[in-house]
C-alpha cells in the first residue's frame, strides 16, 4: 500500500468518523475540542457544519490555511499535556466531542503519545460524549465504537463515554 493510499484512507476515515460523531452527539450542548489544528482541514469540516456548539482548538503553533484559522478566543495555545488539564480544571467534564489528530509520521512515537494523553482526555468528555482519534487510545472507561461505513479499520478510532 502506498503512502498516498494510506493518506487517502486516513482522510476518508476522518470524515466518516467525524460525521458520525457529530450526528450522534447532536443533543449535547457542550463544546467540541479539536486537538491539533495543522492545516485546519478537519477544523474547517467541523465548522462548516454550522453547529451551535463552540469549537475550541488546542495547538502548540498555528500554521493553518487562513480560511481554517480559529478566532483567538477559541484557540488554546500550548502543549496539550499542559492545556488539557488546565481546561479540565476550568470547565470540567463538558466536551460533547473531542477530535485528536496530533500524530506525525513515527507510529511508535504516536502510540507512546496516545498512551500519555489518554488519561488527560478521558475525564474531559460529558456523559454521551464521543472521541474520534487518528491513533488508538488507551481509555479505561470509554467504550470503543464500530466504525461507520466508508471508514478504514486502523486509520481512525471512535470512543464514547456511556456513563459516569
Ligand atoms: N487534523 C489537521 C488537519 O486536518 O489539517 C491536521 C493535524 S496535524 C497532523 C497535527 C497538529 O498537531 C500539528 O499542527 C501539531 O503542531 C499539533 N500538535 C502535535 N503535538 C502537539 C502537542 N503536544 N501539543 C499541541 N499541539 C500539538
Coordinates of N, CA, C and O and ligand atoms in Angstrom, one line a residue:
X1 N 0.8 -1.2 0.0 CA 0.0 0.0 0.0 C 0.9 1.3 0.0 O 1.8 1.4 0.8
X2 N 0.6 2.2 -0.9 CA 1.5 3.4 -1.0 C 1.1 4.4 0.1 O 0.0 4.3 0.7
X3 N 2.0 5.4 0.3 CA 1.7 6.4 1.2 C 0.5 7.2 0.8 O -0.3 7.7 1.6
X4 N 0.3 7.3 -0.5 CA -0.9 8.0 -1.0 C -2.2 7.3 -0.6 O -3.1 7.9 -0.1
X5 N -2.1 5.9 -0.7 CA -3.3 5.1 -0.3 C -3.6 5.3 1.2 O -4.7 5.5 1.6
X6 N -2.5 5.3 2.0 CA -2.7 5.5 3.4 C -3.3 6.8 3.8 O -4.1 6.9 4.6
X7 N -2.8 7.8 3.1 CA -3.2 9.2 3.3 C -4.7 9.3 3.0 O -5.5 9.8 3.7
X8 N -5.1 8.8 1.8 CA -6.5 8.8 1.4 C -7.4 8.1 2.4 O -8.4 8.6 2.8
X9 N -6.9 6.9 2.8 CA -7.7 6.1 3.8 C -7.9 6.9 5.1 O -9.0 6.9 5.7
X10 N -6.8 7.7 5.5 CA -7.0 8.4 6.7 C -8.0 9.6 6.6 O -8.8 9.8 7.4
X11 N -7.9 10.3 5.4 CA -8.8 11.4 5.2 C -10.3 10.9 5.1 O -11.2 11.5 5.8
X12 N -10.5 9.9 4.4 CA -11.9 9.3 4.2 C -12.4 8.9 5.6 O -13.6 9.1 5.9
X13 N -11.5 8.2 6.3 CA -11.9 7.7 7.7 C -12.2 8.9 8.6 O -13.2 8.8 9.4
X14 N -11.4 9.9 8.6 CA -11.6 11.0 9.5 C -13.0 11.6 9.2 O -13.7 11.9 10.1
X15 N -13.3 11.9 7.9 CA -14.5 12.5 7.6 C -15.7 11.6 8.0 O -16.7 12.1 8.6
X16 N -15.6 10.3 7.7 CA -16.8 9.4 8.1 C -17.0 9.4 9.6 O -18.1 9.4 10.1
X17 N -15.8 9.3 10.4 CA -15.9 9.2 11.8 C -16.4 10.5 12.4 O -17.2 10.5 13.4
X18 N -15.9 11.6 11.9 CA -16.3 12.9 12.4 C -17.8 13.2 12.2 O -18.6 13.6 13.0
X19 N -18.3 12.8 11.0 CA -19.7 13.0 10.6 C -20.6 12.2 11.5 O -21.6 12.6 12.0
X20 N -20.1 10.9 11.8 CA -20.9 10.1 12.7 C -21.0 10.7 14.1 O -22.0 10.8 14.7
X21 N -19.8 11.1 14.6 CA -19.7 11.6 16.0 C -20.5 12.9 16.2 O -21.2 13.1 17.2
X22 N -20.5 13.7 15.2 CA -21.2 15.0 15.2 C -22.7 14.6 15.3 O -23.5 15.1 16.1
X23 N -23.2 13.7 14.4 CA -24.6 13.3 14.4 C -25.0 12.7 15.8 O -26.1 13.0 16.3
X24 N -24.2 11.8 16.3 CA -24.5 11.1 17.5 C -24.5 11.9 18.8 O -25.0 11.5 19.8
X25 N -23.8 13.1 18.7 CA -23.8 14.0 19.9 C -24.6 15.2 19.7 O -24.4 16.2 20.4
X26 N -25.5 15.2 18.7 CA -26.2 16.4 18.4 C -27.1 17.0 19.5 O -27.4 18.1 19.6
X27 N -27.5 16.1 20.4 CA -28.4 16.5 21.5 C -27.5 17.1 22.7 O -28.1 17.6 23.6
X28 N -26.2 17.1 22.6 CA -25.4 17.6 23.7 C -25.1 19.1 23.4 O -24.9 19.5 22.2
X29 N -24.9 19.9 24.4 CA -24.7 21.3 24.2 C -23.2 21.7 24.4 O -22.8 22.7 24.0
X30 N -22.4 20.8 25.0 CA -21.1 21.1 25.4 C -20.2 21.3 24.2 O -20.5 21.0 23.1
X31 N -19.0 22.0 24.4 CA -18.1 22.3 23.4 C -17.5 21.1 22.7 O -17.5 20.0 23.2
X32 N -17.0 21.4 21.5 CA -16.2 20.5 20.7 C -14.7 20.9 20.8 O -14.4 22.1 20.7
X33 N -13.8 19.9 21.1 CA -12.4 20.2 21.2 C -11.7 19.6 20.0 O -11.8 18.3 19.8
X34 N -11.0 20.4 19.2 CA -10.1 19.9 18.1 C -8.7 19.9 18.6 O -8.1 21.0 18.8
X35 N -8.1 18.8 18.8 CA -6.7 18.7 19.2 C -5.8 18.5 18.1 O -5.7 17.5 17.4
X36 N -5.0 19.6 17.7 CA -4.1 19.5 16.6 C -4.8 20.2 15.4 O -5.6 19.6 14.7
X37 N -4.4 21.5 15.1 CA -5.1 22.2 14.0 C -4.4 21.9 12.7 O -5.1 21.7 11.7
X38 N -3.1 21.8 12.7 CA -2.4 21.5 11.4 C -2.8 22.5 10.3 O -2.9 23.7 10.6
X39 N -3.1 22.0 9.2 CA -3.6 22.8 8.1 C -5.0 23.4 8.3 O -5.4 24.4 7.7
X40 N -5.7 22.7 9.2 CA -7.1 23.2 9.6 C -8.2 22.5 8.8 O -9.3 22.9 8.9
X41 N -7.9 21.4 8.1 CA -8.9 20.8 7.3 C -10.1 20.2 8.1 O -11.2 20.4 7.8
X42 N -9.7 19.5 9.1 CA -10.8 18.8 9.9 C -11.5 19.9 10.8 O -12.7 19.8 11.0
X43 N -10.8 20.9 11.2 CA -11.4 22.0 11.9 C -12.5 22.7 11.0 O -13.6 23.0 11.3
X44 N -12.0 22.9 9.7 CA -12.9 23.6 8.7 C -14.1 22.7 8.5 O -15.3 23.2 8.4
X45 N -13.9 21.4 8.4 CA -15.0 20.5 8.2 C -16.1 20.6 9.3 O -17.3 20.6 9.1
X46 N -15.6 20.6 10.5 CA -16.5 20.7 11.7 C -17.2 22.1 11.7 O -18.4 22.2 11.9
X47 N -16.4 23.1 11.4 CA -17.0 24.5 11.4 C -18.1 24.6 10.3 O -19.1 25.3 10.5
X48 N -17.8 24.0 9.1 CA -18.8 24.1 8.0 C -20.1 23.5 8.3 O -21.1 23.7 7.6
X49 N -20.2 22.7 9.3 CA -21.4 22.0 9.7 C -22.4 23.0 10.3 O -23.6 22.7 10.6
X50 N -21.9 24.2 10.7 CA -22.8 25.3 11.2 C -23.4 24.8 12.6 O -24.6 25.2 12.8
X51 N -22.6 24.2 13.4 CA -23.2 23.7 14.7 C -23.3 24.8 15.6 O -22.6 25.8 15.6
X52 N -24.3 24.7 16.6 CA -24.4 25.7 17.6 C -23.4 25.5 18.7 O -23.2 26.4 19.5
X53 N -22.7 24.4 18.7 CA -21.7 24.2 19.7 C -20.4 24.9 19.4 O -20.0 25.0 18.3
X54 N -19.7 25.5 20.5 CA -18.5 26.1 20.3 C -17.4 25.1 19.9 O -17.4 24.0 20.5
X55 N -16.5 25.5 19.1 CA -15.3 24.6 18.7 C -14.1 25.3 19.2 O -13.7 26.4 18.8
X56 N -13.4 24.6 20.2 CA -12.1 25.1 20.7 C -11.0 24.3 20.1 O -11.1 23.0 20.0
X57 N -9.9 25.0 19.7 CA -8.8 24.3 19.0 C -7.6 24.3 20.0 O -7.2 25.4 20.5
X58 N -7.0 23.2 20.2 CA -5.7 23.1 21.0 C -4.6 22.9 20.1 O -4.6 21.9 19.3
X59 N -3.6 23.8 20.1 CA -2.5 23.7 19.2 C -1.3 24.4 19.8 O -1.4 25.4 20.5
X60 N -0.1 23.8 19.5 CA 1.2 24.4 20.0 C 1.6 25.6 19.2 O 2.2 26.6 19.7
X61 N 1.4 25.6 17.9 CA 1.8 26.7 17.0 C 0.9 26.7 15.7 O 0.9 25.7 15.0
X62 N 0.2 27.8 15.5 CA -0.7 27.9 14.4 C 0.0 28.1 13.1 O 0.8 28.9 13.0
X63 N -0.4 27.2 12.1 CA 0.2 27.3 10.8 C -0.9 26.8 9.8 O -0.6 26.1 8.8
X64 N -2.1 27.3 10.0 CA -3.2 26.7 9.2 C -3.5 27.6 8.0 O -3.0 28.8 8.0
X65 N -4.3 27.1 7.1 CA -4.8 27.9 6.0 C -5.6 29.0 6.6 O -6.3 28.8 7.6
X66 N -5.5 30.2 6.0 CA -6.3 31.4 6.5 C -7.8 31.1 6.7 O -8.4 31.6 7.7
X67 N -8.4 30.4 5.8 CA -9.8 30.1 5.9 C -10.1 29.1 7.1 O -11.3 28.9 7.4
X68 N -9.1 28.5 7.6 CA -9.3 27.5 8.6 C -8.6 27.8 9.9 O -8.2 26.9 10.6
X69 N -8.5 29.1 10.2 CA -7.9 29.5 11.5 C -8.9 30.0 12.4 O -9.7 30.8 12.1
X70 N -8.9 29.4 13.6 CA -10.0 29.8 14.6 C -9.8 31.2 15.2 O -8.6 31.7 15.2
X71 N -10.8 31.8 15.6 CA -10.7 33.1 16.2 C -9.8 33.0 17.5 O -9.8 31.9 18.1
X72 N -9.2 34.0 17.9 CA -8.3 33.9 19.1 C -8.9 33.4 20.3 O -8.3 32.7 21.1
X73 N -10.2 33.8 20.5 CA -10.9 33.3 21.8 C -11.4 31.9 21.7 O -12.0 31.4 22.7
X74 N -11.1 31.2 20.6 CA -11.4 29.8 20.5 C -10.1 28.9 20.4 O -10.2 27.8 20.1
X75 N -9.0 29.6 20.5 CA -7.7 28.9 20.4 C -7.0 28.7 21.7 O -6.9 29.7 22.5
X76 N -6.6 27.5 22.0 CA -6.0 27.2 23.3 C -4.5 26.8 22.9 O -4.3 25.7 22.5
X77 N -3.6 27.8 23.0 CA -2.3 27.6 22.6 C -1.4 27.0 23.6 O -1.5 27.3 24.8
X78 N -0.6 26.0 23.2 CA 0.4 25.4 24.1 C 0.4 23.9 23.9 O -0.2 23.4 23.0
X79 N 1.2 23.2 24.7 CA 1.3 21.8 24.7 C 0.1 21.2 25.3 O -0.3 21.6 26.4
X80 N -0.5 20.2 24.6 CA -1.8 19.6 25.1 C -1.6 19.0 26.5 O -2.5 18.9 27.3
X81 N -0.4 18.5 26.8 CA -0.1 18.0 28.1 C -0.3 19.0 29.2 O -0.5 18.7 30.4
X82 N -0.2 20.3 28.8 CA -0.4 21.4 29.8 C -1.8 21.9 29.7 O -2.5 22.2 30.7
X83 N -2.3 22.1 28.4 CA -3.6 22.8 28.2 C -4.8 21.9 28.5 O -5.8 22.4 29.0
X84 N -4.7 20.6 28.3 CA -5.8 19.8 28.6 C -6.2 19.8 30.1 O -7.3 20.0 30.5
X85 N -5.2 19.5 31.0 CA -5.5 19.6 32.4 C -6.0 21.0 32.9 O -6.9 21.1 33.8
X86 N -5.4 22.0 32.3 CA -5.8 23.4 32.6 C -7.3 23.6 32.3 O -8.1 24.1 33.1
X87 N -7.7 23.2 31.1 CA -9.1 23.4 30.7 C -10.0 22.5 31.5 O -11.1 22.9 31.8
X88 N -9.6 21.3 31.8 CA -10.4 20.4 32.6 C -10.7 21.0 33.9 O -11.8 21.0 34.4
X89 N -9.7 21.6 34.5 CA -9.8 22.3 35.8 C -10.8 23.4 35.7 O -11.5 23.7 36.7
X90 N -10.9 24.1 34.6 CA -11.8 25.3 34.5 C -13.2 24.9 34.0 O -14.1 25.5 34.5
X91 N -13.3 24.0 33.1 CA -14.6 23.7 32.5 C -15.2 22.3 32.9 O -16.4 22.1 32.6
X92 N -14.4 21.5 33.5 CA -14.9 20.2 33.9 C -15.2 19.3 32.7 O -14.8 19.5 31.6
X93 N -16.0 18.2 33.1 CA -16.3 17.2 32.0 C -17.5 17.6 31.1 O -18.6 17.1 31.3
X94 N -17.2 18.5 30.2 CA -18.3 19.1 29.5 C -18.3 18.9 28.0 O -19.2 19.2 27.3
X95 N -17.1 18.4 27.5 CA -17.0 18.3 26.0 C -18.0 17.3 25.4 O -18.1 16.1 25.9
X96 N -18.6 17.7 24.3 CA -19.6 16.8 23.6 C -18.8 15.9 22.6 O -19.2 14.8 22.3
X97 N -17.7 16.4 22.1 CA -16.9 15.7 21.1 C -15.5 16.2 21.2 O -15.2 17.4 21.2
X98 N -14.6 15.2 21.2 CA -13.1 15.6 21.1 C -12.5 14.9 19.9 O -12.7 13.6 19.8
X99 N -11.9 15.6 19.1 CA -11.2 15.0 17.9 C -9.7 15.2 18.1 O -9.2 16.4 18.2
X100 N -8.9 14.2 18.1 CA -7.5 14.3 18.2 C -6.8 13.8 16.9 O -7.0 12.7 16.5
X101 N -6.0 14.7 16.3 CA -5.1 14.3 15.2 C -3.8 15.0 15.4 O -3.4 15.9 14.8
X102 N -3.0 14.4 16.4 CA -1.8 15.0 16.9 C -0.6 14.4 16.4 O 0.5 14.9 16.5
X103 N -0.7 13.3 15.7 CA 0.5 12.5 15.4 C 1.2 12.9 14.2 O 0.7 13.7 13.3
X104 N 2.5 12.5 14.1 CA 3.3 12.7 12.9 C 3.5 11.4 12.2 O 2.7 10.5 12.2
X105 N 4.7 11.3 11.6 CA 5.0 10.1 10.7 C 5.5 8.9 11.5 O 5.5 7.8 10.9
X106 N 5.9 9.1 12.8 CA 6.5 8.0 13.5 C 5.4 7.3 14.3 O 4.9 7.8 15.3
X107 N 5.1 6.0 13.9 CA 3.9 5.3 14.5 C 4.2 5.0 16.0 O 3.3 5.0 16.8
X108 N 5.4 4.6 16.3 CA 5.8 4.3 17.7 C 5.6 5.5 18.6 O 5.1 5.4 19.7
X109 N 6.1 6.6 18.1 CA 6.1 7.8 18.9 C 4.6 8.2 19.1 O 4.2 8.7 20.1
X110 N 3.8 8.1 18.0 CA 2.4 8.4 18.1 C 1.7 7.6 19.2 O 0.9 8.1 19.9
X111 N 2.1 6.3 19.2 CA 1.4 5.4 20.1 C 1.8 5.7 21.6 O 1.0 5.7 22.5
X112 N 3.1 6.1 21.8 CA 3.5 6.5 23.1 C 2.8 7.7 23.6 O 2.4 7.8 24.7
X113 N 2.6 8.7 22.6 CA 1.9 9.9 23.0 C 0.5 9.6 23.3 O -0.1 10.2 24.2
X114 N -0.1 8.8 22.5 CA -1.6 8.4 22.7 C -1.7 7.8 24.1 O -2.7 8.1 24.8
X115 N -0.8 7.0 24.5 CA -0.9 6.4 25.9 C -0.7 7.5 26.9 O -1.4 7.5 28.0
X116 N 0.1 8.5 26.7 CA 0.3 9.6 27.6 C -0.9 10.5 27.8 O -1.3 10.9 28.9
X117 N -1.6 10.8 26.6 CA -2.7 11.8 26.7 C -4.1 11.1 26.9 O -5.0 11.9 27.3
X118 N -4.1 9.8 26.8 CA -5.5 9.2 27.0 C -6.1 9.5 28.4 O -7.2 9.9 28.5
X119 N -5.3 9.4 29.5 CA -5.9 9.8 30.8 C -6.1 11.2 31.0 O -6.9 11.6 31.9
X120 N -5.6 12.1 30.1 CA -5.9 13.5 30.2 C -7.2 13.8 29.4 O -7.9 14.7 29.8
X121 N -7.4 13.1 28.4 CA -8.6 13.3 27.5 C -9.9 12.7 28.2 O -10.9 13.3 28.2
X122 N -9.7 11.5 28.7 CA -10.9 10.7 29.2 C -11.8 11.5 30.1 O -13.0 11.5 29.9
X123 N -11.3 12.2 31.1 CA -12.2 12.9 32.0 C -12.8 14.2 31.5 O -13.6 14.8 32.1
X124 N -12.5 14.6 30.3 CA -13.0 15.8 29.7 C -14.3 15.7 29.0 O -15.1 16.6 28.8
X125 N -14.7 14.4 28.7 CA -16.0 14.2 28.0 C -17.2 14.2 28.9 O -17.2 13.7 30.0
X126 N -18.3 14.8 28.4 CA -19.6 14.7 29.1 C -20.1 13.3 28.9 O -19.7 12.6 28.0
X127 N -21.1 12.9 29.7 CA -21.8 11.7 29.5 C -22.4 11.7 28.1 O -23.1 12.7 27.8
X128 N -22.2 10.7 27.3 CA -22.8 10.6 26.0 C -21.8 11.2 25.0 O -22.0 11.1 23.8
X129 N -20.7 11.9 25.4 CA -19.8 12.5 24.5 C -18.9 11.5 23.8 O -18.8 10.3 24.2
X130 N -18.4 11.9 22.6 CA -17.6 10.9 21.8 C -16.2 11.5 21.5 O -16.0 12.7 21.5
X131 N -15.3 10.6 21.3 CA -13.9 10.9 21.0 C -13.5 10.2 19.7 O -13.8 9.0 19.5
X132 N -13.0 11.0 18.8 CA -12.5 10.5 17.5 C -11.0 10.7 17.4 O -10.5 11.8 17.7
X133 N -10.2 9.7 17.1 CA -8.8 9.8 17.1 C -8.2 9.1 15.9 O -8.7 8.1 15.4
X134 N -7.1 9.7 15.4 CA -6.3 9.0 14.3 C -5.4 7.9 14.9 O -4.9 7.1 14.1
X135 N -5.2 7.9 16.2 CA -4.4 6.9 16.8 C -5.3 6.1 17.8 O -6.2 6.7 18.4
X136 N -4.9 4.8 18.0 CA -5.6 4.0 19.0 C -5.4 4.7 20.4 O -4.2 5.1 20.7
X137 N -6.4 4.8 21.2 CA -6.3 5.4 22.5 C -6.4 4.4 23.6 O -6.7 3.2 23.3
X138 N -6.0 4.8 24.8 CA -5.9 3.8 25.9 C -6.8 4.3 27.1 O -6.3 4.8 28.1
X139 N -8.1 4.1 26.9 CA -9.1 4.6 27.9 C -9.5 3.5 28.8 O -9.6 2.3 28.4
X140 N -9.8 3.9 30.0 CA -10.3 2.8 31.0 C -11.8 2.7 30.9 O -12.4 1.7 31.1
X141 N -12.5 3.9 30.8 CA -14.0 3.9 30.9 C -14.7 4.2 29.6 O -15.9 4.1 29.6
X142 N -14.1 4.6 28.6 CA -14.8 4.9 27.3 C -14.9 3.6 26.5 O -13.9 2.8 26.5
X143 N -16.0 3.4 25.8 CA -16.1 2.2 25.0 C -15.8 2.5 23.6 O -16.3 3.5 23.0
X144 N -15.0 1.6 23.0 CA -14.7 1.7 21.6 C -16.0 1.4 20.7 O -16.7 0.5 21.0
X145 N -16.2 2.2 19.7 CA -17.4 2.1 18.9 C -17.0 1.5 17.5 O -15.9 1.7 17.0
X146 N -18.0 0.8 16.9 CA -17.7 0.3 15.5 C -17.5 1.5 14.5 O -18.1 2.6 14.7
X147 N -16.7 1.3 13.5 CA -16.5 2.4 12.5 C -17.7 2.5 11.6 O -18.3 1.5 11.3
X148 N -18.0 3.7 11.1 CA -19.1 3.8 10.2 C -18.7 3.3 8.8 O -17.5 3.2 8.5
X149 N -19.7 3.2 7.9 CA -19.4 2.7 6.6 C -18.4 3.7 5.9 O -18.6 5.0 6.1
X150 N -17.5 3.3 5.2 CA -16.5 4.2 4.5 C -15.2 4.4 5.2 O -14.2 4.7 4.6
X151 N -15.2 4.2 6.5 CA -14.0 4.3 7.3 C -13.2 3.0 7.2 O -13.8 1.9 7.1
X152 N -11.9 3.2 7.3 CA -11.0 2.0 7.2 C -10.4 1.6 8.6 O -9.9 2.5 9.3
X153 N -10.5 0.3 8.9 CA -10.0 -0.2 10.2 C -8.6 0.3 10.4 O -7.7 0.1 9.5
X154 N -8.3 0.8 11.6 CA -6.9 1.1 11.9 C -6.5 2.6 11.5 O -5.5 3.0 11.9
X155 N -7.3 3.2 10.7 CA -7.0 4.6 10.3 C -7.7 5.6 11.2 O -7.3 6.8 11.2
X156 N -8.7 5.2 11.9 CA -9.4 6.1 12.8 C -10.1 5.3 13.8 O -10.4 4.1 13.6
X157 N -10.3 5.9 15.0 CA -10.9 5.2 16.2 C -12.0 6.1 16.8 O -11.8 7.3 16.8
X158 N -13.1 5.4 17.2 CA -14.1 6.2 17.9 C -14.4 5.6 19.3 O -14.5 4.4 19.4
X159 N -14.6 6.5 20.2 CA -14.9 6.1 21.6 C -16.1 6.9 22.1 O -16.3 8.0 21.7
X160 N -16.8 6.3 23.1 CA -18.0 7.0 23.7 C -17.9 6.9 25.2 O -17.6 5.8 25.7
X161 N -18.3 8.0 25.9 CA -18.5 7.9 27.3 C -20.0 7.6 27.6 O -20.8 8.4 27.4
X162 N -20.2 6.3 28.0 CA -21.6 5.9 28.2 C -22.2 6.3 29.5 O -23.4 6.6 29.6
X163 N -21.4 6.3 30.6 CA -22.0 6.6 31.9 C -20.9 7.3 32.7 O -19.9 7.6 32.3
X164 N -21.3 7.4 34.0 CA -20.4 8.2 34.9 C -19.1 7.7 35.1 O -18.7 6.6 34.9
Ligands
LIG1 N1 -6.4 17.5 11.5 C1 -5.5 18.5 11.0 C2 -5.9 18.9 9.6 O1 -7.0 18.4 9.1 O2 -5.3 19.8 9.0 C3 -4.0 18.0 10.9 C4 -3.4 18.0 12.3 S1 -1.6 17.8 12.2 C5 -1.5 16.1 11.7 C6 -1.1 17.7 13.8 C7 -1.0 19.0 14.6 O3 -0.9 18.7 16.0 C8 0.2 19.9 14.2 O4 -0.2 21.2 13.8 C9 1.0 20.0 15.5 O5 1.6 21.2 15.7 C10 -0.1 19.7 16.6 N2 0.5 19.0 17.8 C11 1.2 17.9 17.8 N3 1.6 17.6 19.1 C12 1.1 18.6 19.9 C13 1.1 18.9 21.3 N4 1.8 18.1 22.1 N5 0.5 20.0 21.7 C14 -0.1 20.8 20.9 N6 -0.2 20.6 19.5 C15 0.4 19.5 19.0

